[in-house]
Tab-separated table of C-alpha atoms in Angstrom:
chain	number	residue	atom	x	y	z
A	255	MET	CA	-23.247	14.304	42.301
A	256	THR	CA	-26.919	14.108	43.046
A	257	ASP	CA	-28.839	17.341	43.458
A	258	ILE	CA	-30.157	18.122	46.925
A	259	GLU	CA	-33.585	19.540	47.708
A	260	ILE	CA	-33.623	22.642	49.846
A	261	SER	CA	-36.401	24.724	51.320
A	262	VAL	CA	-35.497	28.317	52.024
A	263	VAL	CA	-37.430	31.544	52.542
A	264	VAL	CA	-35.969	34.140	50.179
A	265	ASN	CA	-37.189	37.706	50.686
A	266	GLY	CA	-40.301	36.410	52.429
A	267	ILE	CA	-41.186	33.771	49.819
A	268	ARG	CA	-40.738	30.058	50.554
A	269	ARG	CA	-38.839	28.266	47.796
A	270	ARG	CA	-38.145	24.588	47.240
A	271	ASP	CA	-35.415	23.826	44.757
A	272	ARG	CA	-33.131	20.958	43.776
A	273	ILE	CA	-29.569	22.160	43.483
A	274	PRO	CA	-26.043	20.803	43.192
A	275	PRO	CA	-24.532	20.409	46.678
A	276	ARG	CA	-21.579	22.705	45.926
A	277	ARG	CA	-23.592	25.630	44.494
A	278	THR	CA	-22.867	28.745	46.496
A	279	LEU	CA	-25.656	30.766	48.019
A	280	ALA	CA	-24.651	33.659	45.743
A	281	ASP	CA	-24.997	31.516	42.622
A	282	TYR	CA	-28.277	30.065	43.888
A	283	LEU	CA	-29.709	33.547	44.457
A	284	ARG	CA	-28.509	34.862	41.109
A	285	GLU	CA	-29.079	31.850	38.851
A	286	THR	CA	-31.961	29.947	40.428
A	287	CYS	CA	-33.873	32.793	42.070
A	288	GLY	CA	-33.057	35.496	39.506
A	289	LEU	CA	-31.981	37.943	42.236
A	290	THR	CA	-29.026	39.632	40.590
A	291	GLY	CA	-28.588	42.331	43.251
A	292	THR	CA	-26.251	39.938	45.054
A	293	HIS	CA	-23.048	40.754	43.206
A	294	LEU	CA	-19.999	38.558	42.820
A	295	GLY	CA	-16.822	40.558	43.167
A	296	CYS	CA	-13.849	38.625	44.444
A	297	GLU	CA	-15.549	35.255	45.127
A	298	HIS	CA	-13.194	34.873	48.107
A	299	GLY	CA	-15.259	36.668	50.779
A	300	VAL	CA	-13.007	39.716	50.808
A	301	CYS	CA	-14.976	42.464	49.040
A	302	GLY	CA	-18.442	42.126	50.608
A	303	ALA	CA	-20.336	42.679	47.327
A	304	CYS	CA	-22.224	39.414	47.845
A	305	SER	CA	-23.423	40.167	51.378
A	306	VAL	CA	-26.915	38.925	52.250
A	307	LEU	CA	-28.774	38.368	55.495
A	308	LEU	CA	-28.987	34.740	56.602
A	309	ASP	CA	-31.439	34.513	59.493
A	310	GLY	CA	-30.743	38.205	60.103
A	311	ALA	CA	-26.948	38.006	60.151
A	312	ALA	CA	-24.833	39.447	57.348
A	313	VAL	CA	-22.895	36.722	55.524
A	314	ARG	CA	-20.792	36.511	52.381
A	315	ALA	CA	-22.985	34.522	49.999
A	316	CYS	CA	-19.957	33.437	47.968
A	317	LEU	CA	-18.620	31.554	51.014
A	318	VAL	CA	-21.860	29.793	51.977
A	319	PHE	CA	-23.208	26.773	50.145
A	320	ALA	CA	-26.886	27.071	49.304
A	321	VAL	CA	-27.550	23.754	51.067
A	322	GLN	CA	-26.388	25.435	54.282
A	323	ALA	CA	-29.353	27.811	53.944
A	324	ASP	CA	-31.842	24.925	53.969
A	325	GLY	CA	-34.553	25.843	56.471
A	326	ALA	CA	-33.258	29.390	56.833
A	327	GLU	CA	-34.459	32.835	55.851
A	328	VAL	CA	-32.369	34.780	53.339
A	329	THR	CA	-32.822	38.469	52.663
A	330	THR	CA	-31.125	40.062	49.685
A	331	VAL	CA	-30.917	43.747	48.828
A	332	GLU	CA	-34.099	43.277	46.783
A	333	GLY	CA	-35.901	42.114	49.929
A	334	LEU	CA	-35.036	45.164	52.015
A	335	ALA	CA	-37.560	47.472	50.333
A	336	GLU	CA	-41.078	47.785	51.706
A	337	PRO	CA	-43.788	45.606	50.126
A	338	ASP	CA	-45.190	48.702	48.398
A	339	GLY	CA	-41.789	49.327	46.783
A	340	ARG	CA	-40.636	52.143	49.057
A	341	LEU	CA	-36.932	51.942	49.792
A	342	SER	CA	-35.770	50.935	53.259
A	343	SER	CA	-34.292	53.736	55.348
A	344	VAL	CA	-30.782	52.488	54.560
A	345	GLN	CA	-31.479	52.274	50.822
A	346	GLN	CA	-33.011	55.759	50.840
A	347	ALA	CA	-30.077	57.186	52.785
A	348	PHE	CA	-27.605	55.697	50.286
A	349	ARG	CA	-29.594	57.329	47.512
A	350	ASP	CA	-29.833	60.683	49.308
A	351	HIS	CA	-26.122	60.844	50.163
A	352	HIS	CA	-24.725	59.520	46.885
A	353	GLY	CA	-23.393	56.428	48.611
A	354	LEU	CA	-24.247	54.482	45.461
A	355	GLN	CA	-21.199	55.374	43.359
A	356	CYS	CA	-21.027	52.971	40.392
A	357	GLY	CA	-23.464	50.674	42.194
A	358	PHE	CA	-21.496	47.438	42.069
A	359	CYS	CA	-20.617	47.324	45.770
A	360	THR	CA	-23.785	49.086	46.925
A	361	PRO	CA	-25.955	46.016	47.591
A	362	GLY	CA	-23.313	44.558	49.903
A	363	PHE	CA	-22.891	47.847	51.748
A	364	VAL	CA	-26.663	48.283	52.125
A	365	VAL	CA	-27.108	44.742	53.471
A	366	SER	CA	-24.116	45.073	55.830
A	367	ALA	CA	-25.308	48.473	57.073
A	368	THR	CA	-28.820	47.108	57.628
A	369	ALA	CA	-27.488	44.248	59.779
A	370	PHE	CA	-25.139	46.597	61.643
A	371	LEU	CA	-27.864	49.146	62.435
A	372	ALA	CA	-30.151	46.381	63.705
A	373	GLU	CA	-27.475	45.648	66.327
A	374	ASN	CA	-26.262	49.211	66.901
A	375	PRO	CA	-28.954	51.792	66.103
A	376	ASP	CA	-26.912	54.762	67.375
A	377	PRO	CA	-23.339	54.316	66.111
A	378	GLY	CA	-20.550	56.852	65.909
A	379	ASP	CA	-18.579	57.357	62.712
A	380	ASP	CA	-15.699	55.175	63.914
A	381	GLU	CA	-18.134	52.341	64.664
A	382	ILE	CA	-19.680	52.731	61.202
A	383	ARG	CA	-16.243	52.597	59.577
A	384	GLU	CA	-15.328	49.500	61.567
A	385	ALA	CA	-18.632	47.774	60.792
A	386	LEU	CA	-18.229	48.393	57.065
A	387	SER	CA	-14.506	47.646	56.909
A	388	GLY	CA	-15.249	44.268	55.349
A	389	ASN	CA	-16.872	45.903	52.331
A	390	ILE	CA	-14.720	47.374	49.595
A	391	CYS	CA	-15.680	50.215	47.272
A	392	ARG	CA	-13.215	50.975	44.523
A	393	CYS	CA	-14.890	54.246	43.473
A	394	THR	CA	-14.875	56.471	46.538
A	395	GLY	CA	-13.400	57.758	49.740
A	396	TYR	CA	-16.437	56.322	51.567
A	397	GLN	CA	-17.711	59.704	52.786
A	398	GLY	CA	-21.127	59.373	51.121
A	399	ILE	CA	-21.438	55.859	52.486
A	400	ILE	CA	-20.574	56.948	56.041
A	401	ARG	CA	-23.055	59.850	55.806
A	402	ALA	CA	-25.729	57.476	54.493
A	403	VAL	CA	-25.330	55.034	57.378
A	404	ARG	CA	-25.226	57.882	59.910
A	405	ASP	CA	-28.381	59.374	58.371
A	406	ALA	CA	-30.172	56.037	58.350
A	407	ALA	CA	-29.290	55.650	62.037
A	408	THR	CA	-30.298	59.112	63.176
A	409	GLY	CA	-32.671	60.378	60.528
A	410	LEU	CA	-30.693	63.618	60.571
A	411	ASP	CA	-27.605	64.857	58.816
A	412	ALA	CA	-26.789	68.484	59.450
A	413	GLU	CA	-23.744	68.374	57.153
A	414	THR	CA	-25.791	67.819	54.020
A	415	PRO	CA	-27.390	70.993	52.671
A	416	ALA	CA	-30.914	70.868	51.360
A	417	THR	CA	-31.209	70.204	47.653
A	418	PRO	CA	-32.196	73.418	45.884
A	419	GLN	CA	-35.524	73.299	44.100
A	420	ALA	CA	-35.446	73.955	40.372
């Protein structure tokens, strides 16, 4: 098959690349762009580890062909941080509430939570659980993740005690 030229904005940077037509968006981001924060877990769209934002909507990058992103804007977990390197509020909340666990599923959760909070900035815990039900973490009971999303939404979390100073 003949490679196809695409033009896509990835994390704010316009890219033009020639790629095989059946290359997934996840493989394009990892192999061509060098953005390895998009993880491949199940490669069937079940686990959510490969979630990215495509024109602001969370999608499973393993289920989207890169050619489908031609002309679009893609944001990966690497693109969520501020230009000066400061973590986004969702990234910081995951760090603060130990929602990172082993880290494999974290990028997908952070991207999914970011998209969810853009649509619902004041969710309840049940709404958070429902919104993240398409992401699987094999390390935890999800409590740190739920607290992180709640904290990112409200900026407050009365259940978490202050970290003692050494």
